[in-house]
mmCIF file of C-alpha atoms in Angstrom:
data_model
loop_
_atom_site.group_PDB
_atom_site.id
_atom_site.type_symbol
_atom_site.label_atom_id
_atom_site.label_comp_id
_atom_site.label_asym_id
_atom_site.label_seq_id
_atom_site.Cartn_x
_atom_site.Cartn_y
_atom_site.Cartn_z
ATOM 1 C CA MET A 21 159.163 135.629 115.067
ATOM 2 C CA SER A 22 157.645 137.929 112.480
ATOM 3 C CA LYS A 23 159.110 138.095 108.973
ATOM 4 C CA LEU A 24 157.800 141.654 108.771
ATOM 5 C CA PRO A 25 160.491 144.056 110.070
ATOM 6 C CA LEU A 26 158.155 146.473 111.817
ATOM 7 C CA GLN A 27 160.843 147.344 114.346
ATOM 8 C CA ASN A 28 162.053 149.821 111.686
ATOM 9 C CA ILE A 29 159.138 152.143 112.489
ATOM 10 C CA VAL A 30 159.544 152.000 116.268
ATOM 11 C CA GLY A 31 160.615 155.481 117.367
ATOM 12 C CA SER A 32 159.162 156.957 114.177
ATOM 13 C CA ARG A 33 155.734 158.524 113.601
ATOM 14 C CA ILE A 34 152.953 158.466 111.067
ATOM 15 C CA GLU A 35 153.896 161.138 108.532
ATOM 16 C CA SER A 36 150.687 161.017 106.486
ATOM 17 C CA ALA A 37 147.590 158.904 105.890
ATOM 18 C CA LYS A 38 145.450 159.039 102.774
ATOM 19 C CA PHE A 39 142.282 157.220 101.697
ATOM 20 C CA ASP A 40 142.018 156.220 98.037
ATOM 21 C CA LYS A 41 138.298 156.037 97.326
ATOM 22 C CA PRO A 42 138.424 154.105 94.003
ATOM 23 C CA SER A 43 140.510 151.272 95.467
ATOM 24 C CA LYS A 44 139.069 151.622 98.994
ATOM 25 C CA SER A 45 142.596 151.423 100.369
ATOM 26 C CA TRP A 46 144.517 153.442 102.936
ATOM 27 C CA LEU A 47 148.126 154.511 102.442
ATOM 28 C CA ILE A 48 150.169 155.380 105.509
ATOM 29 C CA HIS A 49 153.640 156.895 105.177
ATOM 30 C CA PHE A 50 155.931 156.758 108.182
ATOM 31 C CA ALA A 51 158.560 159.390 108.987
ATOM 32 C CA ASN A 52 161.347 156.804 108.565
ATOM 33 C CA GLY A 53 160.414 156.331 104.872
ATOM 34 C CA ASP A 54 158.487 153.047 105.163
ATOM 35 C CA SER A 55 154.861 152.787 104.016
ATOM 36 C CA LEU A 56 151.832 150.592 104.641
ATOM 37 C CA ASN A 57 149.024 150.201 102.105
ATOM 38 C CA ILE A 58 145.942 148.775 103.861
ATOM 39 C CA GLU A 59 143.270 147.002 101.814
ATOM 40 C CA CYS A 60 141.406 145.505 104.756
ATOM 41 C CA MET A 61 139.837 146.830 107.920
ATOM 42 C CA TRP A 62 141.789 148.872 110.432
ATOM 43 C CA ARG A 63 140.683 150.046 113.834
ATOM 44 C CA LEU A 64 142.042 152.622 116.208
ATOM 45 C CA ILE A 65 141.984 151.666 119.873
ATOM 46 C CA GLU A 66 142.099 154.337 122.573
ATOM 47 C CA ASP A 67 142.621 153.234 126.163
ATOM 48 C CA GLY A 68 141.492 149.693 125.297
ATOM 49 C CA CYS A 69 138.278 150.734 123.478
ATOM 50 C CA ILE A 70 137.576 151.041 119.752
ATOM 51 C CA CYS A 71 137.374 154.746 118.925
ATOM 52 C CA SER A 72 137.197 154.442 115.124
ATOM 53 C CA THR A 73 137.546 152.013 112.235
ATOM 54 C CA SER A 74 138.006 152.180 108.494
ATOM 55 C CA ASP A 75 134.330 151.217 108.154
ATOM 56 C CA ASP A 76 133.370 154.419 110.019
ATOM 57 C CA HIS A 77 134.880 156.622 107.274
ATOM 58 C CA ASP A 78 132.254 158.896 105.656
ATOM 59 C CA GLN A 79 129.502 157.766 108.072
ATOM 60 C CA MET A 80 127.341 160.396 109.752
ATOM 61 C CA PHE A 81 126.625 158.748 113.142
ATOM 62 C CA GLY A 82 124.322 161.648 114.047
ATOM 63 C CA ARG A 83 127.043 164.252 113.457
ATOM 64 C CA ASP A 84 126.882 167.469 111.453
ATOM 65 C CA LYS A 85 129.443 166.077 109.016
ATOM 66 C CA PRO A 86 130.685 162.558 108.188
ATOM 67 C CA PHE A 87 133.455 160.941 110.218
ATOM 68 C CA ASN A 88 136.841 161.417 108.534
ATOM 69 C CA GLY A 89 139.079 158.374 108.999
ATOM 70 C CA GLU A 90 141.892 160.081 107.125
ATOM 71 C CA ALA A 91 141.904 162.934 109.652
ATOM 72 C CA ALA A 92 141.772 160.459 112.573
ATOM 73 C CA LEU A 93 144.881 158.649 111.313
ATOM 74 C CA ASN A 94 146.696 161.896 110.543
ATOM 75 C CA GLU A 95 146.041 163.087 114.115
ATOM 76 C CA MET A 96 148.138 160.113 115.262
ATOM 77 C CA ALA A 97 151.231 161.837 113.783
ATOM 78 C CA GLU A 98 151.793 163.553 117.120
ATOM 79 C CA HIS A 99 152.335 160.175 118.829
ATOM 80 C CA GLU A 100 155.631 158.293 118.665
ATOM 81 C CA ILE A 101 155.423 154.636 117.643
ATOM 82 C CA LEU A 102 156.376 152.694 120.769
ATOM 83 C CA SER A 103 155.999 149.166 119.387
ATOM 84 C CA ALA A 104 154.901 147.391 116.240
ATOM 85 C CA GLN A 105 154.280 143.726 115.582
ATOM 86 C CA CYS A 106 152.731 141.382 113.062
ATOM 87 C CA ASN A 107 151.100 138.014 113.600
ATOM 88 C CA ASP A 108 152.521 136.012 110.672
ATOM 89 C CA LEU A 109 149.897 133.282 111.058
ATOM 90 C CA VAL A 110 146.928 135.557 110.339
ATOM 91 C CA GLY A 111 148.538 138.732 108.972
ATOM 92 C CA ASP A 112 147.254 141.155 111.619
ATOM 93 C CA ILE A 113 149.399 144.188 112.498
ATOM 94 C CA SER A 114 149.433 146.089 115.798
ATOM 95 C CA ILE A 115 151.140 149.502 116.101
ATOM 96 C CA LYS A 116 151.243 151.210 119.511
ATOM 97 C CA LEU A 117 151.069 154.989 119.131
ATOM 98 C CA GLY A 118 152.024 156.855 122.280
ATOM 99 C CA GLU A 119 150.652 155.857 125.643
ATOM 100 C CA TYR A 120 146.964 155.492 124.761
ATOM 101 C CA PHE A 121 146.509 154.467 121.106
ATOM 102 C CA VAL A 122 146.929 151.270 119.091
ATOM 103 C CA LEU A 123 146.361 150.984 115.352
ATOM 104 C CA GLU A 124 145.283 147.457 114.468
ATOM 105 C CA VAL A 125 145.196 146.218 110.885
ATOM 106 C CA VAL A 126 142.866 143.219 110.747
ATOM 107 C CA ALA A 127 143.265 140.786 107.851
ATOM 108 C CA ILE A 128 139.724 139.793 106.891
ATOM 109 C CA SER A 129 140.186 137.588 103.812
ATOM 110 C CA ALA A 130 141.794 134.205 103.259
ATOM 111 C CA GLY A 131 142.216 134.945 99.539
ATOM 112 C CA TYR A 132 142.739 138.659 98.907
ATOM 113 C CA GLU A 133 145.754 140.776 99.823
ATOM 114 C CA SER A 134 145.130 142.519 103.124
ATOM 115 C CA TRP A 135 148.058 144.935 103.099
ATOM 116 C CA GLN A 136 151.456 145.691 101.577
ATOM 117 C CA TYR A 137 154.376 147.017 103.615
ATOM 118 C CA LYS A 138 157.321 148.645 101.868
ATOM 119 C CA GLN A 139 160.612 149.493 103.499
ATOM 120 C CA LYS A 140 162.519 152.597 102.512
ATOM 121 C CA GLY A 141 165.328 150.319 101.296
ATOM 122 C CA GLY A 142 163.070 148.504 98.820
ATOM 123 C CA ASN A 143 162.050 145.301 100.593
ATOM 124 C CA SER A 144 158.324 144.590 100.359
ATOM 125 C CA PHE A 145 155.984 142.383 102.333
ATOM 126 C CA VAL A 146 152.384 141.380 101.710
ATOM 127 C CA ALA A 147 149.677 139.602 103.702
ATOM 128 C CA VAL A 148 147.823 137.245 101.383
ATOM 129 C CA SER A 149 145.955 134.081 102.276
ATOM 130 C CA VAL A 150 146.425 135.237 105.883
ATOM 131 C CA GLN A 151 150.189 134.710 105.730
ATOM 132 C CA VAL A 152 153.026 137.215 105.388
ATOM 133 C CA HIS A 153 155.247 136.893 102.339
ATOM 134 C CA SER A 154 158.285 138.916 101.302
ATOM 135 C CA TYR A 155 159.227 139.840 97.766
#
């Protein structure tokens, strides 16, 4: 069982997503008041296929303007969160958004913090050394 109480965001929605360029981190606020600060890679899955990742942000990919990862995450606000889970052994998070989308947060370091999750009530959780810790 996960120590991370992600069930709090089930039934909620993404309220806002913002990229902080200096720290290269992503801050997601949920409508229920919880927040997730991502310092590792995330990917957005649509119908089982990768449609975008944090590494795609600001890349041209033959477009007229760079891909905007912030806008892609903010577009997910229209989808209710149907499920959310964390793998405590490796620190990965999976959030199902509506019928077709899944936001996956992929811990990619055994030493650095991958993400911090803060509950509206003040409890905080962090994935470091690919394990979830509460503080």
